[in-house]
Amino acid sequence: MQGLMMDMPLLISSILQHADRHFGDTEIVSRRVEGDIHRYTYSQCHQRARRVADALTRLGVHNGDRIATLAWNGYRHMELYYAVGGMGAVAHTINPRLHPDQIAWIVNHAGDSYLAFDTTFLPIIEAIAAKCPTVKGWIAMIDADKHPVSDKIPNLINYETLLSGGNDDFQWPELDERSAVALCYTSGTTGNPKGAMYSHRSTVLHAYAAALPDAMGASSRDSILPVVPMFHVNAWGLPYTAPMVGAKMVFPGPALDGKSLYELFETEGVTFSAGVPTVWLGLLQHVKQHDLKFSTFKRTVIGGSACPPAMIRTFNDDYGVEVVHAWGMTELSPLGTLSKLAGKHQKLSPAAQQKILEKQGHVIYGIDMKIVGDDGQDLPWDGTTFGNLLVRGPWVIKEYFKGEGGDPLVYDKEGRGWFPTGDVATIDADGYMQITDRSKDVIKSGGEWISSIDLENLAIAHPAVANAAVIGVAHPKWDERPLLIVARKPGAEVTREELLKFYEGKIAKFWMPDDVQFVDAIPLGATGKILKTRLREQFKDYTLPTA
Ligand code: ADP
């Protein structure tokens, strides 16, 4: 027997429509490349998104066409998310921090038909325009009177001029909820990047899930500033979750330094934010240096790479900001787990609670996970046994765009597909997952595994350390041994011996790094994560003193 409920497809256009009707005067505030602060409302955003959709239709954009963006977090980028996805085309966000050759490769692989960009990235567009034959026009997202001129870019269109030719009586089409809405490529640390193609359905379900109290816990009382870029897995879904709950949005644009961020946090009453650990280093340094406090900032989600426990403590103890440690991936839209205390944890000592909050956390309803051995057999949830982490759920990819890399899933006895994350993890009896390492970063020493993440977290807690990375270096007897690579804080002094001493009593003896090397800066990749591939390359001729 069938249920007798309405069949309404889950479409992203309905999210912005909802925000317009029910939170119409709630603000979206953006720092712009023009240099000023722009403010308008969800109603105005919806009106402009419909105009853009109409203008793109007039340009000949069809269902399923890919429209790329190379842009900061801002209101025009938000309009494009909804205009492009809502009309049935695909919003393809590209990370501008990638090398121009990689960007051109991605544009060509995706077959983008238009590309909209913030003018900060004009030099990239000039470098790639001639190499991207599928792109029919390049759209500069800037006021018409500041429109750039370039003889290297054919068909350079102004966003505002384009928009003024669109009609705001555009009606959002009733699409199949399984149709594609957005495309994001993985960073391609191994081989070429691969595209994760999100559907309307997966995006709406992910937005619901992200809003849950034990996930991001977003509400209409929040003022949300996504520091995580809209080109890094859709700013972790916040451009969908915020309008769904009617939260105010604050976009930092190109200014991601501590001072500019702090200003916006204060002037716009920001209550909630999200970003990778490295961006918070800058903000925390700024507030500490100037002896500042946050007046409204209460919670932040930190993920993308392991959040150092010292950062959780600083936010909480010194600034009263709750850190929610989260784990996810491009292939998961991206949210998988978040760490919040459950009812049963309320009576634990602060130290025991802290241990739980340091984990990557509990799955949100919708995602299922398990750990398996190399033989594919399930491993116990005891908090110590680690294995390969597999996930499944309605916002997990089943294959990459254009079938790249073949079938990525592994199948269980019932024939259900699971996505192998490439992460090694433990899960405790309460279902809290902790990442041990990426399988390619874990250090294999004499048949035992050493977590580079744990060693990095400890090093970062040293007051003289600005950032630290640990890589495995070949060793004749042990296969691999850990090498600690450290960037000191400006003006700070610390020796190799002091750092090794700092580990004593905190780790098993065989985990002790065999050596320490100092560098000016730890190289970071396009999404702010430590570039271990670069470090391995840099230290490829290095031999351990113990070798
Ligand atoms: P990329 O692979 O392009 O860097 P993702 O942003 O999809 O892009 O990265 C996903 C990976 O990042 C995960 O598989 C995991 O290794 C790592 N990661 C994400 N969040 C965390 C976290 N909280 N702790 C440790 N690792 C994390």
Coordinates of C-alpha atoms and ligand atoms in Angstrom, one line a residue:
M1 CA 0.0 0.0 0.0
Q2 CA 1.3 3.5 -0.9
G3 CA 1.3 6.4 1.5
L4 CA -1.0 9.2 0.5
M5 CA 1.3 12.1 0.9
M6 CA 2.2 14.8 -1.6
D7 CA 5.1 14.1 -3.9
M8 CA 7.1 17.3 -3.8
P9 CA 10.6 17.0 -5.3
L10 CA 13.4 18.2 -3.0
L11 CA 14.8 21.1 -5.0
I12 CA 17.2 23.8 -4.0
S13 CA 15.0 26.6 -5.5
S14 CA 12.5 25.8 -2.8
I15 CA 15.1 26.7 -0.1
L16 CA 15.6 30.3 -1.4
Q17 CA 11.8 30.6 -2.1
H18 CA 11.2 29.6 1.5
A19 CA 13.8 32.2 2.8
D20 CA 12.2 34.9 0.7
R21 CA 8.6 34.2 1.9
H22 CA 9.4 33.6 5.5
F23 CA 12.6 35.4 6.3
G24 CA 12.4 38.0 3.5
D25 CA 14.0 40.8 5.4
T26 CA 16.9 38.8 6.9
E27 CA 20.2 40.1 5.7
I28 CA 23.0 38.8 3.6
V29 CA 26.1 40.9 4.2
S30 CA 29.2 40.7 2.0
R31 CA 32.6 42.2 1.8
R32 CA 33.2 42.7 -1.9
V33 CA 36.1 42.8 -4.2
E34 CA 35.1 46.4 -4.9
G35 CA 36.3 47.0 -1.3
D36 CA 33.1 48.0 0.4
I37 CA 30.5 46.1 2.5
H38 CA 27.3 45.2 0.6
R39 CA 24.0 44.3 2.3
Y40 CA 20.7 43.2 1.1
T41 CA 18.0 40.7 2.1
Y42 CA 16.9 37.1 1.2
S43 CA 14.0 38.7 -0.8
Q44 CA 16.5 40.7 -2.9
C45 CA 18.8 37.7 -3.3
H46 CA 15.8 35.6 -4.6
Q47 CA 14.8 38.3 -7.0
R48 CA 18.3 38.7 -8.4
A49 CA 18.8 34.9 -8.6
R50 CA 15.7 34.7 -10.8
R51 CA 17.0 37.4 -13.0
V52 CA 20.3 35.6 -13.4
A53 CA 18.5 32.4 -14.2
D54 CA 16.4 34.2 -16.8
A55 CA 19.5 36.0 -18.3
L56 CA 21.4 32.7 -18.5
T57 CA 18.4 31.1 -20.3
R58 CA 18.5 33.9 -22.8
L59 CA 22.2 33.2 -23.3
G60 CA 21.2 29.7 -24.3
V61 CA 22.2 27.8 -21.1
H62 CA 20.3 24.5 -21.0
N63 CA 19.5 21.8 -18.5
G64 CA 22.6 20.0 -17.4
D65 CA 25.1 22.7 -18.7
R66 CA 27.9 23.3 -16.4
I67 CA 28.5 26.9 -15.3
A68 CA 31.7 27.4 -13.5
T69 CA 32.6 29.9 -10.7
L70 CA 36.0 31.1 -9.6
A71 CA 34.9 33.2 -6.7
W72 CA 35.2 34.2 -3.1
N73 CA 32.3 33.9 -0.6
G74 CA 29.9 36.7 -1.5
Y75 CA 26.3 37.4 -2.5
R76 CA 26.8 37.1 -6.2
H77 CA 28.3 33.7 -5.8
M78 CA 25.2 32.8 -3.7
E79 CA 23.0 34.1 -6.5
L80 CA 24.8 31.9 -8.9
Y81 CA 24.4 28.8 -6.7
Y82 CA 20.7 29.2 -6.8
A83 CA 20.2 30.6 -10.3
V84 CA 22.3 27.9 -12.0
G85 CA 21.2 25.0 -9.9
G86 CA 17.6 26.2 -9.7
M87 CA 17.2 26.5 -13.5
G88 CA 18.4 22.9 -14.0
A89 CA 22.0 23.6 -14.9
V90 CA 25.0 22.7 -12.8
A91 CA 27.0 25.1 -10.6
H92 CA 30.6 24.1 -10.9
T93 CA 32.7 25.7 -8.2
I94 CA 36.5 25.8 -8.8
N95 CA 39.2 26.4 -6.3
P96 CA 41.2 29.5 -7.5
R97 CA 44.2 28.5 -5.4
L98 CA 44.9 25.6 -7.8
H99 CA 47.6 26.1 -10.5
P100 CA 46.1 27.7 -13.7
D101 CA 47.0 24.6 -15.7
Q102 CA 45.0 22.5 -13.2
I103 CA 42.1 24.9 -13.4
A104 CA 42.1 24.7 -17.2
W105 CA 42.2 20.9 -17.0
I106 CA 39.2 20.9 -14.7
V107 CA 37.2 23.4 -16.9
N108 CA 37.9 21.2 -19.9
H109 CA 37.1 18.0 -18.1
A110 CA 33.8 19.4 -16.9
G111 CA 33.1 21.0 -20.3
D112 CA 32.0 24.3 -18.6
S113 CA 30.0 26.5 -21.0
Y114 CA 30.4 29.8 -19.0
L115 CA 32.7 30.8 -16.2
A116 CA 31.9 33.5 -13.7
F117 CA 34.8 35.0 -11.7
D118 CA 35.7 37.6 -9.1
T119 CA 38.1 40.0 -10.7
T120 CA 40.8 39.1 -8.2
F121 CA 41.3 36.1 -10.5
L122 CA 41.5 38.1 -13.8
P123 CA 45.1 37.0 -14.3
I124 CA 44.1 33.3 -14.1
I125 CA 41.3 33.8 -16.6
E126 CA 43.8 35.6 -18.9
A127 CA 46.1 32.6 -18.6
I128 CA 43.5 30.0 -19.3
A129 CA 41.0 31.6 -21.7
A130 CA 42.7 30.4 -24.9
K131 CA 43.0 26.9 -23.5
C132 CA 39.3 26.3 -22.7
P133 CA 37.4 25.8 -25.9
T134 CA 34.1 24.9 -24.3
V135 CA 33.7 28.2 -22.5
K136 CA 31.5 30.5 -24.6
G137 CA 31.8 33.5 -22.3
W138 CA 33.6 34.8 -19.2
I139 CA 31.5 36.6 -16.7
A140 CA 33.2 39.3 -14.5
M141 CA 31.4 39.5 -11.1
I142 CA 31.8 43.2 -10.5
D143 CA 29.9 46.5 -10.8
A144 CA 29.5 47.5 -14.4
D145 CA 31.5 50.7 -14.0
K146 CA 34.5 48.7 -12.7
H147 CA 34.3 46.1 -15.5
P148 CA 37.8 45.1 -16.5
V149 CA 39.2 45.3 -20.0
S150 CA 41.4 42.6 -21.4
D151 CA 42.4 41.7 -24.9
K152 CA 43.2 38.2 -23.8
I153 CA 39.6 37.2 -22.9
P154 CA 37.1 36.7 -25.7
N155 CA 33.5 37.5 -24.8
L156 CA 34.1 39.1 -21.5
I157 CA 30.6 39.7 -20.0
N158 CA 29.7 41.9 -17.1
Y159 CA 27.6 40.1 -14.4
E160 CA 25.5 43.2 -13.5
T161 CA 24.9 44.0 -17.1
L162 CA 23.9 40.5 -17.8
L163 CA 21.6 40.5 -14.8
S164 CA 19.9 43.7 -15.8
G165 CA 18.8 42.0 -19.0
G166 CA 17.0 39.2 -17.0
N167 CA 13.4 39.1 -15.8
D168 CA 12.6 38.5 -12.2
D169 CA 9.3 36.8 -13.1
F170 CA 11.3 33.7 -14.0
Q171 CA 9.6 30.6 -12.6
W172 CA 11.8 27.9 -11.2
P173 CA 11.2 24.7 -13.1
E174 CA 9.9 21.6 -11.3
L175 CA 12.9 19.3 -11.9
D176 CA 13.5 15.7 -11.1
E177 CA 15.0 15.8 -7.6
R178 CA 17.7 13.4 -8.7
S179 CA 19.0 15.8 -11.4
A180 CA 22.4 17.4 -11.0
V181 CA 22.7 20.7 -9.2
A182 CA 26.4 21.3 -8.4
L183 CA 29.8 19.9 -9.2
C184 CA 33.0 20.0 -7.1
Y185 CA 36.3 18.4 -7.9
T186 CA 38.5 16.7 -5.2
S187 CA 41.8 18.3 -4.7
G188 CA 43.6 15.5 -6.6
T189 CA 46.5 14.9 -4.2
T190 CA 46.9 11.6 -6.0
G191 CA 46.4 11.8 -9.7
N192 CA 43.9 14.0 -11.5
P193 CA 41.0 15.6 -9.6
K194 CA 37.7 13.8 -9.8
G195 CA 34.3 15.4 -9.9
A196 CA 31.6 14.8 -7.2
M197 CA 28.2 15.6 -8.8
Y198 CA 25.6 16.5 -6.2
S199 CA 21.9 16.2 -6.9
H200 CA 19.1 18.5 -5.7
R201 CA 17.9 15.7 -3.5
S202 CA 21.3 15.0 -1.9
T203 CA 21.9 18.8 -1.4
V204 CA 18.5 19.4 0.3
L205 CA 18.9 16.3 2.6
H206 CA 22.4 17.4 3.5
A207 CA 21.2 20.9 4.3
Y208 CA 18.5 19.5 6.6
A209 CA 21.0 17.2 8.3
A210 CA 23.6 20.0 8.7
A211 CA 21.0 22.1 10.5
L212 CA 20.2 19.5 13.2
P213 CA 21.1 20.6 16.8
D214 CA 23.8 18.0 17.2
A215 CA 25.3 18.9 13.8
M216 CA 25.7 22.6 13.0
G217 CA 22.7 23.5 15.1
A218 CA 21.7 26.5 12.9
S219 CA 18.7 28.6 13.5
S220 CA 17.0 31.9 12.6
R221 CA 18.7 33.5 15.6
D222 CA 22.2 32.9 14.1
S223 CA 24.4 35.1 12.1
I224 CA 26.6 32.7 10.1
L225 CA 29.9 33.6 8.6
P226 CA 31.3 30.7 6.5
V227 CA 35.1 31.2 6.4
V228 CA 35.2 27.9 4.6
P229 CA 35.1 28.9 0.9
M230 CA 32.1 28.3 -1.3
F231 CA 34.6 26.5 -3.6
H232 CA 35.5 24.0 -0.9
V233 CA 32.6 21.6 -1.0
N234 CA 29.9 24.3 -1.1
A235 CA 31.2 26.0 2.1
W236 CA 30.1 22.7 3.8
G237 CA 26.5 23.3 2.7
L238 CA 26.0 26.6 4.7
P239 CA 24.6 28.5 1.6
Y240 CA 21.8 26.0 1.7
T241 CA 21.4 25.5 5.5
A242 CA 21.4 29.2 6.4
P243 CA 18.4 30.2 4.2
M244 CA 16.6 27.0 5.1
V245 CA 16.5 28.1 8.7
G246 CA 16.4 31.8 8.1
A247 CA 19.8 32.7 9.5
K248 CA 21.6 35.9 8.6
M249 CA 24.6 35.3 6.3
V250 CA 27.9 37.1 6.4
F251 CA 30.4 36.6 3.6
P252 CA 34.0 37.6 4.1
G253 CA 34.9 38.0 0.4
P254 CA 38.6 38.2 -0.3
A255 CA 39.7 39.3 3.2
L256 CA 40.5 36.2 5.2
D257 CA 43.2 37.7 7.5
G258 CA 42.6 37.7 11.2
K259 CA 41.9 41.5 11.4
S260 CA 39.3 41.6 8.6
L261 CA 37.5 38.5 9.9
Y262 CA 37.4 39.8 13.5
E263 CA 35.9 43.2 12.3
L264 CA 33.1 41.3 10.5
F265 CA 32.5 39.0 13.5
E266 CA 32.0 42.1 15.7
T267 CA 30.1 44.4 13.3
E268 CA 27.7 41.8 12.1
G269 CA 27.0 40.0 15.4
V270 CA 28.4 36.7 14.0
T271 CA 27.3 33.8 16.3
F272 CA 28.5 30.8 14.2
S273 CA 31.3 30.1 11.8
A274 CA 33.0 27.2 10.1
G275 CA 36.5 26.6 8.6
V276 CA 39.6 24.5 8.4
P277 CA 42.1 24.7 11.3
T278 CA 44.7 26.8 9.5
V279 CA 42.3 29.8 9.0
W280 CA 41.6 29.9 12.8
L281 CA 45.4 30.1 13.5
G282 CA 45.4 33.6 11.9
L283 CA 42.2 34.8 13.7
L284 CA 43.3 33.5 17.1
Q285 CA 46.8 35.1 16.7
H286 CA 45.1 38.4 15.9
V287 CA 42.7 38.4 18.9
K288 CA 45.5 37.3 21.2
Q289 CA 48.0 39.9 20.0
H290 CA 45.5 42.7 20.5
D291 CA 43.9 41.3 23.6
L292 CA 40.4 41.2 22.1
K293 CA 37.3 39.2 23.0
F294 CA 34.4 38.0 20.9
S295 CA 31.1 39.6 21.9
T296 CA 28.7 37.4 20.0
F297 CA 30.7 34.5 18.5
K298 CA 29.6 31.3 20.3
R299 CA 30.2 28.2 18.1
T300 CA 32.4 27.1 15.3
V301 CA 32.7 23.9 13.3
I302 CA 36.3 23.0 12.5
G303 CA 37.1 20.2 10.1
G304 CA 38.7 19.4 6.8
S305 CA 41.8 18.2 8.7
A306 CA 42.3 17.3 12.3
C307 CA 41.6 20.1 14.7
P308 CA 44.5 20.3 17.2
P309 CA 43.2 19.8 20.8
A310 CA 45.1 22.9 21.8
M311 CA 42.9 24.9 19.4
I312 CA 39.7 23.5 20.9
R313 CA 40.9 24.4 24.4
T314 CA 42.0 27.9 23.4
F315 CA 38.6 28.7 21.8
N316 CA 36.7 27.3 24.7
D317 CA 38.7 28.4 27.7
D318 CA 40.0 31.8 26.6
Y319 CA 37.2 32.9 24.3
G320 CA 34.0 31.0 25.3
V321 CA 33.6 29.6 21.8
E322 CA 32.4 26.0 21.5
V323 CA 34.3 24.1 18.9
V324 CA 32.5 21.3 17.1
H325 CA 35.1 19.1 15.5
A326 CA 33.8 17.6 12.2
W327 CA 34.9 15.2 9.6
G328 CA 33.8 15.0 6.0
M329 CA 34.9 14.8 2.4
T330 CA 34.1 16.3 -1.0
E331 CA 32.5 12.9 -1.8
L332 CA 30.1 13.3 1.2
S333 CA 28.8 16.8 0.4
P334 CA 30.8 17.0 2.8
L335 CA 29.4 16.3 6.3
G336 CA 29.8 12.8 7.8
T337 CA 30.4 13.2 11.6
L338 CA 30.5 15.9 14.2
S339 CA 31.6 15.8 17.8
K340 CA 29.1 16.9 20.5
L341 CA 28.6 15.4 23.9
A342 CA 25.6 13.1 24.3
G343 CA 23.3 13.1 27.4
K344 CA 25.3 10.3 29.0
H345 CA 28.5 12.4 28.8
Q346 CA 27.2 15.3 30.8
K347 CA 28.4 13.9 34.1
L348 CA 31.9 13.1 32.9
S349 CA 34.9 15.1 34.2
P350 CA 35.9 18.0 31.9
A351 CA 39.1 16.1 30.9
A352 CA 37.0 13.1 29.8
Q353 CA 34.6 15.3 28.0
Q354 CA 37.5 17.0 26.2
K355 CA 38.7 13.6 25.0
I356 CA 35.4 13.0 23.3
L357 CA 35.3 16.4 21.8
E358 CA 38.7 15.9 20.3
K359 CA 37.3 13.0 18.2
Q360 CA 35.8 13.5 14.8
G361 CA 32.5 12.5 16.3
H362 CA 29.2 10.9 15.7
V363 CA 27.5 10.3 12.3
I364 CA 24.5 12.5 11.5
Y365 CA 21.3 10.5 10.7
G366 CA 21.5 9.6 7.0
I367 CA 25.1 8.5 7.1
D368 CA 26.2 5.0 8.1
M369 CA 29.8 4.1 8.7
K370 CA 31.9 1.1 9.6
I371 CA 35.6 0.2 9.9
V372 CA 37.0 -2.9 8.1
G373 CA 40.3 -4.7 8.0
D374 CA 42.3 -5.1 4.7
D375 CA 40.3 -8.4 4.3
G376 CA 37.1 -6.4 4.2
Q377 CA 35.8 -7.9 7.5
D378 CA 34.1 -5.6 10.0
L379 CA 36.2 -4.5 13.0
P380 CA 34.9 -3.9 16.5
W381 CA 33.7 -0.6 17.8
D382 CA 36.0 -0.5 20.9
G383 CA 37.7 2.8 20.4
T384 CA 41.1 1.2 19.9
T385 CA 41.0 -1.1 16.9
F386 CA 41.5 0.9 13.8
G387 CA 40.6 0.0 10.2
N388 CA 39.6 1.4 6.9
L389 CA 36.6 3.7 7.2
L390 CA 33.7 3.1 4.9
V391 CA 30.5 5.1 4.6
R392 CA 27.1 5.1 2.8
G393 CA 24.2 7.5 2.7
P394 CA 22.0 9.6 0.4
W395 CA 24.6 12.4 0.2
V396 CA 27.6 10.1 -0.6
I397 CA 28.7 9.7 -4.2
K398 CA 28.0 6.4 -6.0
E399 CA 30.5 7.3 -8.8
Y400 CA 32.6 10.2 -10.0
F401 CA 31.6 12.5 -12.9
K402 CA 32.1 10.8 -16.2
G403 CA 32.7 7.5 -14.5
E404 CA 36.3 8.6 -13.8
G405 CA 38.3 5.9 -11.9
G406 CA 35.6 3.2 -12.5
D407 CA 33.3 2.0 -9.7
P408 CA 34.6 3.5 -6.5
L409 CA 32.4 1.4 -4.1
V410 CA 33.1 -1.8 -2.3
Y411 CA 30.2 -4.2 -1.7
D412 CA 29.1 -6.1 1.4
K413 CA 27.5 -9.6 1.5
E414 CA 24.1 -8.1 1.0
G415 CA 25.4 -6.4 -2.2
R416 CA 25.2 -2.9 -0.7
G417 CA 27.8 -0.4 -1.9
W418 CA 30.0 1.4 0.6
F419 CA 32.3 4.3 -0.2
P420 CA 35.9 3.7 1.0
T421 CA 37.1 7.1 2.4
G422 CA 40.8 6.4 2.3
D423 CA 40.9 7.2 6.0
V424 CA 41.9 4.9 8.9
A425 CA 39.8 5.3 12.0
T426 CA 38.6 3.9 15.3
I427 CA 35.0 3.9 16.4
D428 CA 34.1 3.6 20.1
A429 CA 31.2 1.8 21.7
D430 CA 29.1 5.0 21.6
G431 CA 29.7 5.4 17.9
Y432 CA 32.3 8.2 18.1
M433 CA 34.7 8.0 15.3
Q434 CA 38.3 9.1 15.5
I435 CA 40.5 9.5 12.5
T436 CA 43.9 7.8 13.0
D437 CA 45.3 9.1 9.7
R438 CA 44.8 9.2 6.0
S439 CA 45.8 5.7 4.9
K440 CA 48.6 7.2 2.8
D441 CA 49.9 9.4 5.6
V442 CA 50.0 6.8 8.4
I443 CA 53.5 5.8 9.3
K444 CA 54.2 2.1 9.2
S445 CA 57.0 1.3 11.6
G446 CA 58.0 -2.3 12.0
G447 CA 54.5 -3.5 11.3
E448 CA 53.0 -1.1 13.8
W449 CA 51.1 2.1 12.8
I450 CA 51.9 5.6 14.0
S451 CA 49.4 8.4 13.6
S452 CA 51.0 11.5 12.0
I453 CA 47.9 13.5 13.2
D454 CA 48.5 12.6 16.9
L455 CA 52.2 13.6 16.7
E456 CA 51.3 16.9 14.9
N457 CA 48.6 17.8 17.5
L458 CA 51.1 17.3 20.3
A459 CA 53.8 19.4 18.6
I460 CA 51.3 22.3 17.9
A461 CA 50.6 22.5 21.6
H462 CA 54.2 23.6 22.2
P463 CA 54.2 27.5 22.7
A464 CA 57.0 28.1 20.2
V465 CA 55.5 26.0 17.3
A466 CA 53.5 27.8 14.6
N467 CA 52.7 24.7 12.6
A468 CA 54.0 21.2 12.4
A469 CA 53.8 18.2 10.1
V470 CA 55.0 14.6 10.5
I471 CA 55.9 12.4 7.6
G472 CA 57.2 8.8 7.4
V473 CA 60.8 8.6 6.1
A474 CA 62.3 5.3 4.8
H475 CA 64.3 3.4 7.4
P476 CA 66.4 0.2 6.6
K477 CA 65.3 -1.6 9.7
W478 CA 61.8 -0.3 10.5
D479 CA 60.5 0.5 7.0
E480 CA 59.4 4.0 8.0
R481 CA 60.1 6.2 10.9
P482 CA 58.5 9.6 11.8
L483 CA 60.2 12.8 11.0
L484 CA 58.8 15.9 12.7
I485 CA 58.9 19.1 10.6
V486 CA 58.3 22.3 12.4
A487 CA 57.8 26.0 11.6
R488 CA 58.5 28.1 14.6
K489 CA 56.4 31.2 15.6
P490 CA 58.1 34.5 14.6
G491 CA 60.9 35.3 17.1
A492 CA 60.3 32.0 19.1
E493 CA 63.2 29.7 19.9
V494 CA 63.0 26.0 20.4
T495 CA 65.6 23.2 19.8
R496 CA 65.3 19.7 18.4
E497 CA 66.0 18.3 21.9
E498 CA 63.4 20.5 23.6
L499 CA 60.7 19.4 21.1
L500 CA 61.5 15.7 21.5
K501 CA 61.5 16.1 25.3
F502 CA 58.1 17.7 25.0
Y503 CA 56.8 14.3 23.7
E504 CA 58.1 12.3 26.6
G505 CA 55.4 10.7 28.7
K506 CA 52.8 11.7 26.2
I507 CA 53.3 8.9 23.6
A508 CA 54.5 5.3 23.3
K509 CA 58.3 5.2 23.1
F510 CA 58.3 3.8 19.5
W511 CA 56.2 6.8 18.4
M512 CA 59.0 9.2 19.2
P513 CA 60.1 11.0 16.0
D514 CA 63.6 10.0 14.9
D515 CA 64.5 13.6 14.1
V516 CA 63.2 17.2 13.9
Q517 CA 63.7 19.5 10.9
F518 CA 62.9 23.2 10.9
V519 CA 61.4 25.0 8.0
D520 CA 60.2 28.6 7.5
A521 CA 56.6 27.6 6.8
I522 CA 54.6 24.4 6.4
P523 CA 53.3 24.2 2.8
L524 CA 49.5 24.3 2.6
G525 CA 47.4 23.0 -0.2
A526 CA 44.5 24.8 -2.0
T527 CA 42.0 24.0 0.8
G528 CA 44.4 25.0 3.6
K529 CA 45.5 21.5 4.5
I530 CA 49.1 20.5 5.0
L531 CA 50.7 19.4 1.7
K532 CA 52.4 16.3 2.7
T533 CA 53.2 15.4 -0.9
R534 CA 55.3 18.6 -1.1
L535 CA 57.1 17.8 2.2
R536 CA 57.8 14.3 1.0
E537 CA 59.3 15.7 -2.2
Q538 CA 61.3 18.3 -0.2
F539 CA 62.7 15.7 2.1
K540 CA 63.2 12.9 -0.4
D541 CA 67.0 13.0 -0.2
Y542 CA 67.0 13.4 3.6
T543 CA 68.3 10.4 5.7
L544 CA 67.4 9.9 9.3
P545 CA 70.3 10.0 11.8
T546 CA 69.1 6.5 13.0
A547 CA 69.2 5.0 9.5
Ligands
ADP1 P1 40.7 16.7 -0.4 O1 40.8 15.2 -0.4 O2 40.4 17.3 -1.7 O3 41.6 17.4 0.5 P2 38.4 16.8 1.1 O4 38.2 18.2 1.7 O5 37.3 16.1 0.6 O6 39.3 17.0 0.1 O7 39.2 16.0 2.2 C1 38.7 14.9 2.8 C2 39.7 14.3 3.7 O8 40.2 15.3 4.7 C3 39.2 13.2 4.6 O9 39.2 12.0 3.9 C4 40.2 13.2 5.7 O10 41.4 12.5 5.4 C5 40.5 14.6 5.9 N1 39.7 15.2 7.0 C6 38.5 15.9 6.9 N2 38.1 16.3 8.1 C7 39.0 15.8 9.0 C8 39.1 15.9 10.4 N3 38.3 16.5 11.2 N4 40.2 15.2 11.0 C9 41.1 14.6 10.2 N5 41.0 14.5 8.9 C10 40.0 15.1 8.3

